[in-house]
Coordinates of N, CA and C and ligand atoms in Angstrom, one line a residue:
X1033 N 7.8 10.1 -3.6 CA 7.0 9.0 -3.1 C 6.8 9.3 -1.7
X1034 N 5.4 9.0 -1.3 CA 5.0 9.1 0.1 C 5.4 7.8 0.7
X1035 N 5.9 8.2 2.0 CA 6.2 7.2 2.9 C 5.1 6.4 3.5
X1036 N 5.4 5.0 3.6 CA 4.2 4.3 4.0 C 4.3 4.3 5.7
X1037 N 3.3 4.8 6.4 CA 3.3 4.8 7.7 C 2.5 4.1 8.6
X1038 N 3.1 3.4 9.7 CA 2.1 2.6 10.5 C 2.1 3.4 11.8
X1039 N 0.8 3.4 12.5 CA 0.5 3.8 13.9 C 0.5 2.6 14.7
X1040 N 1.1 2.6 15.9 CA 0.9 1.6 16.7 C 0.1 2.1 17.9
X1041 N -0.9 1.4 18.4 CA -1.9 2.0 19.4 C -2.1 0.9 20.5
X1042 N -2.7 1.2 21.5 CA -3.3 0.3 22.6 C -4.7 0.7 22.9
X1043 N -5.1 2.0 22.7 CA -6.3 2.6 23.4 C -7.2 3.3 22.5
X1044 N -7.5 4.3 22.9 CA -8.7 5.3 22.2 C -8.1 5.9 20.8
X1045 N -7.0 6.1 20.6 CA -6.5 6.5 19.3 C -6.7 7.9 18.8
X1046 N -6.7 8.8 19.8 CA -7.0 10.1 19.3 C -5.9 10.8 18.6
X1047 N -4.5 10.5 19.0 CA -3.5 11.0 18.2 C -3.4 10.3 16.8
X1048 N -3.8 9.0 17.0 CA -4.0 8.2 15.6 C -4.9 9.0 14.7
X1049 N -6.0 9.4 15.2 CA -7.0 10.0 14.4 C -6.5 11.3 13.7
X1050 N -5.7 12.0 14.5 CA -5.2 13.4 14.2 C -4.1 13.1 13.0
X1051 N -3.4 12.0 13.2 CA -2.4 11.7 12.1 C -3.0 11.3 10.7
X1052 N -4.1 10.6 10.9 CA -4.8 10.0 9.7 C -5.6 11.2 9.1
X1053 N -5.9 12.1 9.9 CA -6.6 13.3 9.1 C -5.6 14.1 8.3
X1054 N -4.4 14.3 9.0 CA -3.5 15.1 8.5 C -2.9 14.5 7.3
X1055 N -2.7 13.1 7.1 CA -2.0 12.6 6.1 C -3.1 12.5 4.8
X1056 N -4.2 12.9 5.3 CA -5.1 13.0 3.9 C -4.8 14.0 2.9
X1057 N -4.2 15.1 3.5 CA -3.8 16.2 2.5 C -2.7 15.6 1.5
X1058 N -3.1 16.2 0.2 CA -2.2 15.6 -0.9 C -0.8 15.9 -0.8
X1059 N -0.6 17.0 -0.1 CA 1.0 17.3 0.0 C 1.6 16.7 1.2
X1060 N 0.9 15.9 2.0 CA 1.6 15.4 3.3 C 2.5 14.2 2.8
X1061 N 3.7 14.2 3.4 CA 4.8 13.2 2.8 C 4.6 11.9 3.2
X1062 N 3.7 11.5 4.0 CA 3.4 10.1 4.2 C 1.9 9.7 4.0
X1063 N 1.7 8.4 4.0 CA 0.4 7.9 3.9 C 0.2 6.8 5.2
X1064 N -0.9 7.1 5.9 CA -1.1 6.0 7.0 C -1.6 4.6 6.3
X1065 N -0.7 3.9 6.4 CA -1.0 2.5 5.5 C -1.5 1.5 6.4
X1066 N -1.3 1.6 7.7 CA -1.6 0.5 8.7 C -1.8 1.0 10.2
X1067 N -2.8 0.6 10.8 CA -2.9 0.8 12.3 C -2.7 -0.5 12.8
X1068 N -1.9 -0.8 13.9 CA -1.8 -1.9 14.6 C -2.0 -1.8 16.1
X1069 N -2.9 -2.7 16.5 CA -3.1 -2.4 18.0 C -2.6 -3.6 19.0
X1070 N -2.1 -3.3 20.0 CA -1.6 -4.5 20.9 C -2.8 -5.1 21.6
X1071 N -4.0 -4.4 21.5 CA -5.2 -5.1 22.3 C -6.3 -5.0 21.3
X1072 N -7.0 -6.1 21.1 CA -8.3 -6.4 20.2 C -9.3 -5.4 20.7
X1073 N -9.6 -4.8 21.9 CA -10.5 -4.0 22.3 C -10.2 -2.6 22.2
X1074 N -9.0 -2.1 21.5 CA -8.8 -0.8 21.4 C -9.8 0.0 20.7
X1075 N -10.3 1.3 21.3 CA -11.2 2.1 20.7 C -10.7 2.7 19.5
X1076 N -9.4 2.8 19.2 CA -8.8 3.4 18.0 C -9.1 2.4 16.9
X1077 N -9.1 1.1 16.9 CA -9.3 0.2 15.9 C -10.6 0.6 15.0
X1078 N -11.7 0.8 15.7 CA -13.0 1.1 15.0 C -13.0 2.5 14.2
X1079 N -12.1 3.4 15.0 CA -12.0 4.6 14.2 C -11.2 4.5 13.1
X1080 N -10.0 3.8 13.1 CA -9.3 3.5 11.9 C -10.1 2.8 10.7
X1081 N -10.8 1.9 11.0 CA -11.7 1.3 10.1 C -12.6 2.0 9.6
X1082 N -13.3 2.9 10.2 CA -14.3 4.0 9.9 C -13.5 4.9 8.8
X1083 N -12.4 5.2 9.0 CA -11.5 6.2 8.4 C -11.0 5.4 7.1
X1084 N -11.1 4.2 7.0 CA -10.6 3.4 5.8 C -9.1 3.1 5.7
X1085 N -8.7 3.0 6.9 CA -7.3 2.7 7.1 C -7.2 1.2 7.7
X1086 N -6.3 0.4 6.8 CA -6.3 -1.1 7.1 C -5.8 -1.3 8.8
X1087 N -6.1 -2.3 9.3 CA -5.9 -2.5 10.9 C -5.4 -4.0 11.0
X1088 N -4.5 -4.1 11.9 CA -4.1 -5.5 12.4 C -4.1 -5.3 14.0
X1089 N -4.1 -6.7 14.6 CA -4.0 -6.6 16.0 C -2.9 -7.7 16.3
X1090 N -1.8 -7.4 17.1 CA -0.9 -8.4 17.6 C -1.2 -8.3 19.1
X1091 N -2.1 -9.4 19.4 CA -2.7 -9.2 20.8 C -1.7 -9.7 21.8
X1092 N -1.4 -8.7 22.8 CA -0.5 -9.1 23.7 C -0.9 -10.2 24.7
X1093 N -2.2 -10.2 24.9 CA -2.7 -11.3 25.8 C -2.5 -12.8 25.4
X1094 N -2.6 -13.0 24.0 CA -2.3 -14.2 23.4 C -1.0 -14.6 23.7
X1095 N 0.0 -13.7 23.5 CA 1.5 -14.1 23.9 C 1.7 -14.4 25.3
X1096 N 0.9 -13.6 26.2 CA 0.8 -14.0 27.7 C 0.4 -15.4 27.9
X1097 N -0.8 -15.7 27.3 CA -1.4 -16.9 27.6 C -0.4 -18.0 27.0
X1098 N 0.2 -17.8 26.0 CA 1.0 -19.0 25.4 C 2.7 -18.9 26.0
X1099 N 2.7 -18.0 27.0 CA 4.0 -18.1 27.6 C 5.1 -17.6 26.8
X1100 N 4.7 -16.7 25.7 CA 5.8 -16.3 24.7 C 6.3 -15.0 25.1
X1101 N 7.5 -14.8 25.0 CA 8.2 -13.5 25.6 C 8.1 -12.3 24.6
X1102 N 8.9 -11.3 25.2 CA 8.8 -10.0 24.4 C 9.3 -10.1 23.0
X1103 N 10.5 -10.9 23.0 CA 11.2 -11.0 21.6 C 10.1 -11.6 20.6
X1104 N 9.5 -12.5 21.1 CA 8.4 -13.3 20.1 C 7.4 -12.3 19.7
X1105 N 6.9 -11.5 20.6 CA 5.8 -10.6 20.4 C 6.5 -9.5 19.3
X1106 N 7.7 -9.0 19.6 CA 8.3 -8.1 18.7 C 8.6 -8.5 17.3
X1107 N 8.9 -9.8 17.4 CA 9.2 -10.7 16.1 C 7.9 -10.7 15.1
X1108 N 6.7 -10.9 15.7 CA 5.5 -11.0 15.0 C 5.2 -9.6 14.5
X1109 N 5.4 -8.6 15.5 CA 5.1 -7.2 15.1 C 5.7 -6.8 13.9
X1110 N 7.1 -7.1 13.9 CA 8.0 -6.8 12.8 C 7.5 -7.3 11.6
X1111 N 7.0 -8.5 11.6 CA 6.6 -9.2 10.3 C 5.4 -8.5 9.7
X1112 N 4.5 -8.2 10.7 CA 3.2 -7.3 10.3 C 3.6 -6.3 9.6
X1113 N 4.6 -5.5 10.1 CA 5.0 -4.1 9.4 C 5.7 -4.4 8.1
X1114 N 6.5 -5.4 8.1 CA 7.3 -5.7 6.9 C 6.3 -6.1 5.8
X1115 N 5.3 -7.1 6.1 CA 4.4 -7.5 5.1 C 3.6 -6.4 4.5
X1116 N 3.3 -5.2 5.4 CA 2.5 -4.2 4.9 C 3.6 -3.1 4.1
X1117 N 4.8 -3.6 4.1 CA 5.7 -2.7 3.4 C 5.9 -1.3 4.0
X1118 N 5.9 -1.4 5.4 CA 5.9 -0.1 6.1 C 7.4 0.6 6.2
X1119 N 7.4 1.8 6.0 CA 8.8 2.7 5.9 C 9.2 3.3 7.3
X1120 N 7.9 3.6 8.1 CA 8.0 4.6 9.3 C 6.9 4.3 10.2
X1121 N 7.4 4.2 11.6 CA 6.4 3.8 12.6 C 6.2 5.0 13.5
X1122 N 4.8 5.2 14.0 CA 4.6 6.4 14.9 C 3.9 5.5 16.1
X1123 N 4.4 5.6 17.4 CA 3.8 5.1 18.5 C 2.8 6.2 19.0
X1124 N 1.6 5.7 19.1 CA 0.6 6.7 19.5 C -0.3 6.0 20.9
X1125 N 0.1 6.3 22.0 CA -0.5 5.5 23.1 C -0.4 4.0 23.0
X1126 N 0.7 3.4 22.5 CA 1.1 2.1 22.4 C 1.8 1.7 23.8
X1127 N 1.1 0.9 24.7 CA 1.4 0.8 26.1 C 2.3 -0.6 26.1
X1128 N 3.4 -0.6 25.4 CA 4.3 -1.7 25.5 C 5.6 -1.1 25.5
X1129 N 6.7 -1.7 26.1 CA 8.0 -1.4 25.9 C 8.5 -2.3 24.7
X1130 N 9.2 -1.6 23.7 CA 9.8 -2.4 22.7 C 11.2 -2.9 23.0
X1131 N 11.5 -4.3 22.6 CA 12.9 -4.6 22.8 C 13.8 -3.7 22.2
X1132 N 15.0 -3.8 22.7 CA 16.1 -3.1 22.0 C 16.5 -3.5 20.4
X1133 N 16.2 -4.8 20.4 CA 16.5 -5.3 18.9 C 15.5 -4.7 18.0
X1134 N 14.2 -4.7 18.3 CA 13.2 -4.0 17.6 C 13.5 -2.5 17.3
X1135 N 13.7 -1.9 18.3 CA 14.0 -0.6 18.3 C 15.1 -0.1 17.4
X1136 N 16.3 -1.0 17.4 CA 17.3 -0.9 16.4 C 17.0 -1.2 15.0
X1137 N 16.0 -2.1 14.8 CA 15.8 -2.4 13.3 C 14.9 -1.2 12.8
X1138 N 14.4 -0.3 13.6 CA 13.6 0.8 13.1 C 14.2 2.2 13.4
X1139 N 15.5 2.0 13.9 CA 16.3 3.3 14.3 C 16.0 4.4 13.3
X1140 N 15.8 5.5 13.7 CA 15.7 6.9 13.0 C 14.3 6.8 12.2
X1141 N 13.6 5.7 12.3 CA 12.3 5.6 11.6 C 11.1 5.3 12.5
X1142 N 11.3 5.5 13.9 CA 10.2 5.1 14.8 C 10.2 6.5 15.7
X1143 N 9.0 6.8 16.0 CA 8.8 8.1 16.8 C 7.6 7.9 17.9
X1144 N 7.7 8.6 18.8 CA 6.6 8.6 19.9 C 6.1 9.9 20.4
X1145 N 5.1 10.0 20.7 CA 4.5 11.3 21.5 C 4.2 10.9 23.1
X1146 N 4.8 12.0 23.8 CA 4.8 11.8 25.3 C 4.2 13.1 25.8
X1147 N 3.1 13.0 26.8 CA 2.7 14.3 27.3 C 3.3 15.0 28.3
X1148 N 4.4 15.3 28.2 CA 5.4 16.2 29.0 C 6.3 16.7 28.1
X1149 N 7.0 17.8 28.8 CA 8.1 18.5 28.1 C 9.3 17.8 28.4
X1150 N 9.8 16.7 27.8 CA 10.7 15.8 28.1 C 12.0 16.7 27.9
X1151 N 13.1 16.4 28.8 CA 13.4 15.3 29.6 C 12.6 15.4 31.1
X1152 N 11.8 16.4 31.2 CA 10.9 16.3 32.5 C 9.8 15.4 32.3
X1153 N 9.6 14.5 33.4 CA 8.5 13.6 33.7 C 8.5 12.6 32.6
X1154 N 9.5 11.8 32.4 CA 9.4 10.7 31.5 C 8.4 9.6 32.3
X1155 N 8.0 8.3 31.6 CA 7.4 7.4 32.3 C 5.9 7.5 32.3
X1156 N 5.4 6.9 33.4 CA 3.9 6.8 33.6 C 3.3 8.2 34.3
X1157 N 2.0 8.5 33.9 CA 1.3 9.7 34.5 C 2.1 10.8 34.5
X1158 N 2.7 11.3 33.4 CA 3.5 12.6 33.3 C 2.7 13.9 33.7
X1159 N 1.3 13.7 33.2 CA 0.5 15.0 33.7 C 0.4 15.2 35.2
X1160 N 0.2 14.0 35.9 CA 0.0 14.0 37.3 C 1.5 14.4 38.1
X1161 N 2.6 13.9 37.3 CA 4.0 14.4 37.8 C 4.1 15.9 37.7
X1162 N 3.6 16.5 36.6 CA 3.7 17.9 36.4 C 3.1 18.6 37.4
X1163 N 1.7 18.3 37.7 CA 1.2 18.9 38.9 C 1.9 18.7 40.0
X1164 N 2.3 17.6 40.5 CA 2.6 17.3 41.7 C 4.0 18.1 41.9
X1165 N 4.7 18.5 40.7 CA 6.0 19.4 40.8 C 5.6 20.7 41.0
X1166 N 4.4 21.2 40.7 CA 4.1 22.5 40.7 C 4.7 23.4 39.6
X1167 N 4.9 22.8 38.4 CA 5.4 23.6 37.2 C 4.2 24.5 36.8
X1168 N 4.5 25.6 36.0 CA 3.6 26.4 35.5 C 3.3 26.3 34.1
X1169 N 4.4 25.6 33.5 CA 4.3 25.3 31.9 C 4.5 23.7 31.9
X1170 N 3.6 23.1 31.2 CA 3.6 21.7 30.9 C 3.6 21.6 29.3
X1171 N 3.2 20.4 28.8 CA 3.4 20.4 27.3 C 3.5 18.7 26.8
X1172 N 3.9 18.7 25.4 CA 4.0 17.5 25.0 C 5.3 17.4 24.2
X1173 N 5.8 16.3 23.8 CA 7.1 16.1 23.1 C 7.1 15.0 22.1
X1174 N 7.3 15.3 20.9 CA 7.6 13.9 19.9 C 9.0 13.7 19.8
X1175 N 9.4 12.5 19.9 CA 10.7 12.2 20.0 C 11.0 11.1 19.2
X1176 N 12.3 10.8 18.8 CA 12.6 9.3 18.3 C 12.7 8.4 19.5
X1177 N 12.4 7.2 19.0 CA 12.4 6.0 20.0 C 13.8 5.5 19.9
X1178 N 14.3 5.3 21.2 CA 15.7 4.7 21.4 C 15.4 3.6 22.5
X1179 N 16.5 2.9 22.7 CA 16.3 1.7 23.8 C 15.8 2.3 25.2
X1180 N 16.3 3.5 25.3 CA 16.0 4.0 26.9 C 14.7 4.7 26.7
X1181 N 13.7 4.4 27.7 CA 12.4 4.8 27.5 C 12.4 6.5 27.7
X1182 N 11.6 7.0 26.7 CA 11.2 8.4 26.7 C 12.5 9.2 26.6
X1183 N 13.6 8.8 26.0 CA 14.9 9.4 26.2 C 15.6 9.9 24.8
X1184 N 14.8 9.5 23.6 CA 15.4 9.8 22.3 C 15.4 11.2 22.1
X1185 N 16.2 11.6 20.9 CA 16.3 12.9 20.5 C 14.8 13.6 20.1
X1186 N 14.7 14.8 20.5 CA 13.4 15.4 20.5 C 13.2 16.0 19.0
X1187 N 12.1 15.8 18.4 CA 11.7 16.3 17.2 C 11.1 17.7 17.3
X1188 N 10.1 17.7 18.2 CA 9.3 18.9 18.4 C 8.6 18.8 19.7
X1189 N 8.4 20.0 20.3 CA 7.7 20.2 21.6 C 6.6 21.3 21.5
X1190 N 5.5 21.3 22.2 CA 4.7 22.3 22.4 C 4.3 22.7 24.0
X1191 N 4.4 23.8 24.2 CA 4.0 24.2 25.6 C 2.6 24.4 25.9
X1192 N 2.2 24.1 27.0 CA 0.9 24.2 27.5 C 0.8 24.8 29.0
X1193 N 0.0 25.8 29.2 CA 0.0 26.3 30.5 C -0.6 25.5 31.6
X1194 N -0.2 25.4 32.7 CA -0.8 24.9 33.9 C -1.6 26.1 34.5
X1195 N -3.0 25.8 34.7 CA -3.9 26.8 35.3 C -4.1 26.6 36.7
X1196 N -4.5 27.7 37.4 CA -4.8 27.5 38.8 C -6.0 26.7 38.9
X1197 N -5.9 25.6 39.8 CA -7.1 24.7 40.1 C -7.0 23.6 39.3
X1198 N -6.0 23.4 38.4 CA -6.0 22.4 37.4 C -6.0 21.0 38.0
X1199 N -6.8 20.1 37.6 CA -6.8 18.6 37.9 C -6.1 17.9 36.9
X1200 N -5.8 16.7 37.2 CA -5.2 15.9 36.3 C -5.7 15.8 34.9
X1201 N -7.1 15.5 35.0 CA -7.9 15.4 33.9 C -8.1 16.9 33.0
X1202 N -8.2 17.8 33.6 CA -8.2 19.2 32.8 C -6.9 19.4 32.1
X1203 N -5.8 19.3 32.9 CA -4.4 19.4 32.3 C -4.3 18.4 31.3
X1204 N -4.6 17.1 31.5 CA -4.5 16.1 30.4 C -5.2 16.5 29.1
X1205 N -6.5 16.9 29.3 CA -7.2 17.4 28.2 C -6.7 18.5 27.4
X1206 N -6.1 19.5 28.0 CA -5.3 20.5 27.5 C -4.1 20.2 26.6
X1207 N -3.5 19.2 27.3 CA -2.2 18.7 26.7 C -2.5 17.9 25.3
X1208 N -3.6 17.2 25.4 CA -4.0 16.2 24.4 C -4.3 17.1 23.2
X1209 N -5.0 18.2 23.4 CA -5.2 19.0 22.4 C -4.0 19.7 21.5
X1210 N -3.0 20.0 22.3 CA -1.7 20.3 21.8 C -1.2 19.1 21.1
X1211 N -1.3 17.9 21.7 CA -0.6 16.7 20.9 C -1.2 16.6 19.6
X1212 N -2.5 16.8 19.4 CA -3.2 16.5 18.1 C -2.6 17.5 17.1
X1213 N -2.2 18.7 17.5 CA -1.5 19.5 16.4 C 0.0 19.2 16.4
X1214 N 0.6 18.9 17.4 CA 2.1 18.7 17.5 C 2.4 17.2 16.4
X1215 N 1.8 16.3 16.8 CA 2.1 15.0 16.1 C 2.2 15.2 14.5
X1216 N 1.1 15.6 14.0 CA 1.3 15.6 12.5 C 2.3 16.6 12.0
X1217 N 2.6 17.7 12.7 CA 3.6 18.5 12.2 C 5.1 17.8 12.5
X1218 N 5.2 17.2 13.7 CA 6.5 16.4 13.8 C 6.7 15.2 13.0
X1219 N 5.6 14.6 12.7 CA 5.8 13.4 11.7 C 6.2 13.8 10.5
X1220 N 5.6 15.0 10.0 CA 6.1 15.6 8.6 C 7.7 16.0 8.7
X1221 N 8.0 16.5 9.6 CA 9.4 16.9 9.8 C 10.3 15.5 9.7
X1222 N 10.0 14.7 10.5 CA 10.7 13.4 10.7 C 10.8 12.7 9.3
X1223 N 9.5 12.6 8.6 CA 9.5 12.0 7.2 C 10.5 12.8 6.4
X1224 N 10.5 14.0 6.4 CA 11.5 14.8 5.5 C 12.8 14.4 5.7
X1225 N 13.3 14.1 7.0 CA 14.7 13.7 7.4 C 15.0 12.3 6.9
X1226 N 14.0 11.5 6.9 CA 14.2 10.0 6.9 C 14.6 9.5 5.4
Ligands
GRF1263 C1 -1.6 10.3 24.7 O1 -1.4 11.3 25.7 C2 -0.1 10.1 24.5 O2 0.9 11.3 24.5 C3 0.3 9.0 25.4 O3 -0.7 8.2 25.4 C4 -1.9 9.0 25.2 C5 -2.6 8.4 23.9 O4 -3.8 8.8 23.7 N1 1.6 8.3 24.9 P1 -4.7 8.5 22.3 O5 -4.7 7.0 22.3 O6 -3.8 8.9 21.2 O7 -6.1 9.2 22.5

């Protein structure tokens, strides 16, 4: 039985697209059953719809307006996933910190992609951090999500060279290309274990 996978996004959704494309193969162990966005204006939503994947929005600004906290947001997100009978969750540019309780509910069944070779450069702007540190090899990591940010066990990594004269944009684009190869392969690996 193919696992039902949800992808959580907040923005353009290029990793989401790579996952949807990979999961179209008949021998892929998961189907992308739902895309959930934290923002109604995320570019990825239109792409998911055009690719025939059901979408949902759990709008973070609505929670902010209503003075509802992170736990309330995560409870609604959890219900959306349960209603869609989701087995496995992929974060792909989902720009929210998930509460410990939510992460524990999905333990071993929630993964994230981060554009650095973790444990190097966790947190925001990892590509800029890599350039500032002067490393010659950068890359990306797919890892299990645990309560500590960008610190869960690694599933797979891909190295990318830093080239002379690289800007943050140039390096980010090179890493993003690697992300699109790494994420589908890493999800496959994680699904086989789950
Ligand atoms: C990617 O660089 C990903 O590693 C990071 O956020 C970015 C999302 O890009 N977590 P996209 O929305 O998948 O195009």
